XYZ file of C-alpha atoms in Angstrom:
259
model
C 8.058 59.036 111.332
C 8.645 58.615 107.596
C 11.998 56.968 108.307
C 10.320 54.461 110.629
C 7.752 53.591 107.970
C 10.427 53.159 105.304
C 12.542 50.925 107.537
C 9.467 48.871 108.500
C 8.565 48.412 104.821
C 12.142 47.360 103.966
C 12.144 44.863 106.821
C 8.729 43.509 105.772
C 9.814 43.059 102.146
C 13.062 41.347 103.127
C 11.274 38.988 105.514
C 8.779 38.045 102.779
C 11.544 37.666 100.188
C 13.619 35.395 102.405
C 11.024 33.693 104.563
C 7.917 33.704 102.361
C 4.681 33.199 104.290
C 6.566 32.419 107.479
C 8.497 35.662 107.058
C 5.227 37.576 106.754
C 3.897 35.881 109.890
C 7.134 36.728 111.672
C 6.708 40.404 110.822
C 3.091 40.405 111.980
C 4.175 38.666 115.182
C 6.413 41.665 115.924
C 3.363 43.938 115.778
C 1.307 41.553 117.906
C 4.058 41.262 120.519
C 4.378 45.050 120.577
C 0.656 45.250 121.302
C 1.007 42.718 124.122
C 3.878 44.670 125.687
C 1.965 47.953 125.373
C -1.083 46.499 127.121
C 1.131 44.921 129.794
C 2.732 48.282 130.560
C -0.711 49.866 130.740
C -1.930 47.312 133.307
C 1.371 47.200 135.243
C 1.174 50.905 136.047
C -2.285 50.434 137.555
C -1.871 50.107 141.349
C -4.847 47.737 141.519
C -3.118 45.026 139.436
C -0.170 42.786 140.313
C 2.684 43.398 137.809
C 4.074 39.874 138.297
C 0.802 38.231 137.263
C 0.483 40.405 134.174
C 4.126 39.777 133.302
C 3.530 36.022 133.379
C 0.392 36.430 131.239
C 2.349 38.622 128.807
C 5.110 35.996 128.589
C 2.455 33.353 127.901
C 0.980 35.446 125.066
C 4.366 36.411 123.608
C 5.522 32.774 123.638
C 2.261 31.658 122.024
C 2.610 34.227 119.245
C 6.310 33.541 118.686
C 5.903 29.769 118.675
C 2.392 28.843 117.528
C 1.623 31.735 115.184
C 4.962 31.642 113.368
C 5.749 27.909 113.478
C 2.187 26.541 113.848
C 1.037 24.040 116.476
C 3.166 20.875 116.451
C 5.217 18.757 118.838
C 8.219 21.105 118.631
C 6.320 24.264 119.454
C 4.254 22.614 122.189
C 7.403 21.296 123.876
C 9.136 24.679 123.517
C 6.075 26.453 124.954
C 5.805 24.157 128.000
C 9.555 24.433 128.643
C 9.425 28.227 128.343
C 6.560 28.538 130.825
C 8.308 26.267 133.349
C 11.517 28.279 133.040
C 9.686 31.618 133.342
C 7.863 30.421 136.479
C 11.186 29.431 138.086
C 12.832 32.689 137.021
C 9.975 34.825 138.314
C 10.347 33.413 141.804
C 14.135 33.765 141.676
C 14.153 37.281 140.227
C 11.596 38.653 142.703
C 13.830 37.461 145.555
C 16.994 38.858 143.905
C 15.361 42.218 143.156
C 14.124 42.574 146.722
C 17.365 41.474 148.398
C 19.712 43.533 146.204
C 17.385 46.567 146.164
C 17.973 47.287 142.474
C 14.429 48.520 141.921
C 13.724 52.177 141.230
C 16.045 54.784 139.739
C 19.766 55.363 140.103
C 21.309 58.645 141.208
C 22.282 59.383 137.586
C 18.589 59.417 136.681
C 17.257 61.360 139.660
C 18.132 64.821 138.332
C 16.139 64.253 135.146
C 13.142 62.963 137.129
C 13.250 65.494 139.966
C 10.418 67.549 138.455
C 8.089 64.520 138.528
C 6.357 62.893 141.467
C 7.654 59.389 142.257
C 4.615 58.547 144.392
C 2.806 56.690 141.625
C 1.451 53.902 143.807
C 3.211 50.905 142.223
C 5.578 48.346 143.734
C 8.988 49.011 142.184
C 10.289 45.619 143.346
C 7.689 43.861 141.215
C 8.178 46.322 138.356
C 11.936 45.654 138.439
C 11.367 41.896 138.371
C 8.901 42.281 135.507
C 11.394 44.289 133.457
C 14.047 41.587 133.863
C 11.618 38.816 132.883
C 10.403 40.705 129.817
C 14.030 41.184 128.793
C 14.676 37.438 128.848
C 11.539 35.951 127.254
C 12.777 36.347 123.666
C 16.096 34.607 124.273
C 14.485 31.788 126.273
C 11.862 31.090 123.592
C 14.531 31.160 120.878
C 16.691 28.587 122.666
C 13.692 26.346 123.405
C 12.538 26.101 119.777
C 16.115 25.685 118.522
C 16.725 22.695 120.801
C 13.319 21.131 120.095
C 13.800 21.464 116.323
C 17.294 19.959 116.473
C 16.116 17.027 118.587
C 13.189 16.438 116.226
C 15.601 16.268 113.284
C 17.928 13.886 115.128
C 14.991 11.640 116.028
C 13.706 11.714 112.437
C 17.005 10.436 111.037
C 17.537 7.940 113.878
C 14.116 6.700 115.092
C 15.659 3.935 117.215
C 17.662 6.355 119.351
C 17.350 5.917 123.121
C 15.861 8.561 125.393
C 19.172 9.091 127.177
C 21.095 9.565 123.925
C 18.417 11.923 122.609
C 18.536 13.914 125.841
C 22.334 14.118 125.609
C 22.067 15.288 121.996
C 19.701 18.061 123.060
C 22.141 19.145 125.755
C 24.995 19.179 123.223
C 23.016 21.452 120.915
C 22.076 23.646 123.875
C 25.670 24.000 125.019
C 26.634 25.437 121.621
C 23.707 27.873 121.781
C 24.429 28.850 125.400
C 27.731 30.586 124.662
C 26.498 32.557 121.651
C 23.220 33.677 123.249
C 24.824 34.868 126.478
C 27.377 36.822 124.458
C 24.547 38.300 122.389
C 22.830 39.525 125.573
C 26.103 40.895 126.922
C 26.962 42.907 123.811
C 23.349 44.042 123.402
C 23.725 45.679 126.823
C 26.950 47.461 125.927
C 25.524 48.514 122.569
C 22.367 49.904 124.140
C 24.161 51.567 127.056
C 27.265 52.817 125.290
C 26.129 56.388 125.926
C 25.825 55.627 129.647
C 29.342 54.216 129.756
C 30.692 57.316 127.973
C 28.829 59.436 130.548
C 30.513 57.478 133.336
C 33.864 58.313 131.748
C 33.000 62.025 131.475
C 31.980 61.996 135.150
C 35.392 60.473 135.976
C 33.840 57.399 137.605
C 36.307 54.829 138.835
C 35.823 51.145 137.961
C 34.515 50.554 141.479
C 31.955 53.370 141.182
C 30.764 52.066 137.823
C 30.347 48.515 139.114
C 28.500 49.726 142.232
C 26.196 52.177 140.452
C 22.554 51.054 140.424
C 22.074 51.639 136.689
C 25.038 49.448 135.741
C 24.287 46.784 138.356
C 20.642 46.495 137.298
C 21.577 45.868 133.685
C 24.278 43.352 134.599
C 21.830 41.471 136.836
C 19.382 41.434 133.911
C 22.073 39.829 131.750
C 22.932 37.275 134.432
C 19.267 36.388 134.988
C 18.771 36.013 131.246
C 21.828 33.759 131.157
C 20.387 31.685 133.996
C 17.127 31.387 132.050
C 18.981 30.235 128.931
C 20.967 27.714 130.974
C 17.775 26.373 132.614
C 15.795 26.038 129.390
C 18.386 23.707 127.840
C 17.967 20.679 130.157
C 14.239 21.362 130.620
C 13.536 21.321 126.870
C 15.869 18.369 126.282
C 14.172 16.347 129.028
C 10.590 17.122 127.995
C 11.113 16.651 124.255
C 13.125 13.435 124.598
C 10.408 12.044 126.855
C 7.699 13.056 124.380
C 9.437 11.667 121.284
C 10.359 8.313 122.827
C 6.894 7.843 124.363
C 5.264 8.678 121.030
C 7.433 6.039 119.353
C 6.427 3.435 121.941
C 2.733 4.223 121.502
C 3.017 3.924 117.724
C 4.782 0.580 118.054
C 2.029 -0.716 120.344
C -0.634 0.390 117.867
C 1.138 -1.445 115.038
C 1.339 -4.617 117.132
């Protein structure tokens, strides 16, 4: 516990030193998002509540904290928030279908022995829980890409106010394409870093490549990565389209007011 406190203090001091007030808000946002996730888990395990609905509400709150609390309310954060919610709504529908069709919900055979002493009749829908886990794993990356694209487009528009909507949209896509490769690789290596012990266990169990690929634990995590990648790919054109539309329309309204 003391180590956790020391590391938290070091992180807090570094974030203040580098980011100032925004760094302090960023640290507090971590605590707020942790509280949101904790409450979401509490409600998701209640059989009387729909996990998908609470996941969407949690994503709404997490996006609001990450965007509005840290970066304040402005055109960039509003655009990023709207784009994130649209992408999450599309992903939720897609992921629920994928989870149900591929039957990746529940526990793999590698986990059954450890859980055999517990009752699995807990009265919750594991399909919805599985979909919720995937969505919660992608919200951070999606929000990050949305605000990055919106900020870049805002800067481009600031230095070239006469830019056309099509050119601005294309510029947003170009920025997004550069982010797409790095973010998907980040998700991929985060999986292998977090599940390195599992992969070593597969080796000790003498699993073949085919058995590893077809194991539920491995497949679930890979599907999470792919769904996160799909979310990142979707958010790029959505944010570029919405923000280019907003910026150009704002310019037209200002010109009409001047006239």
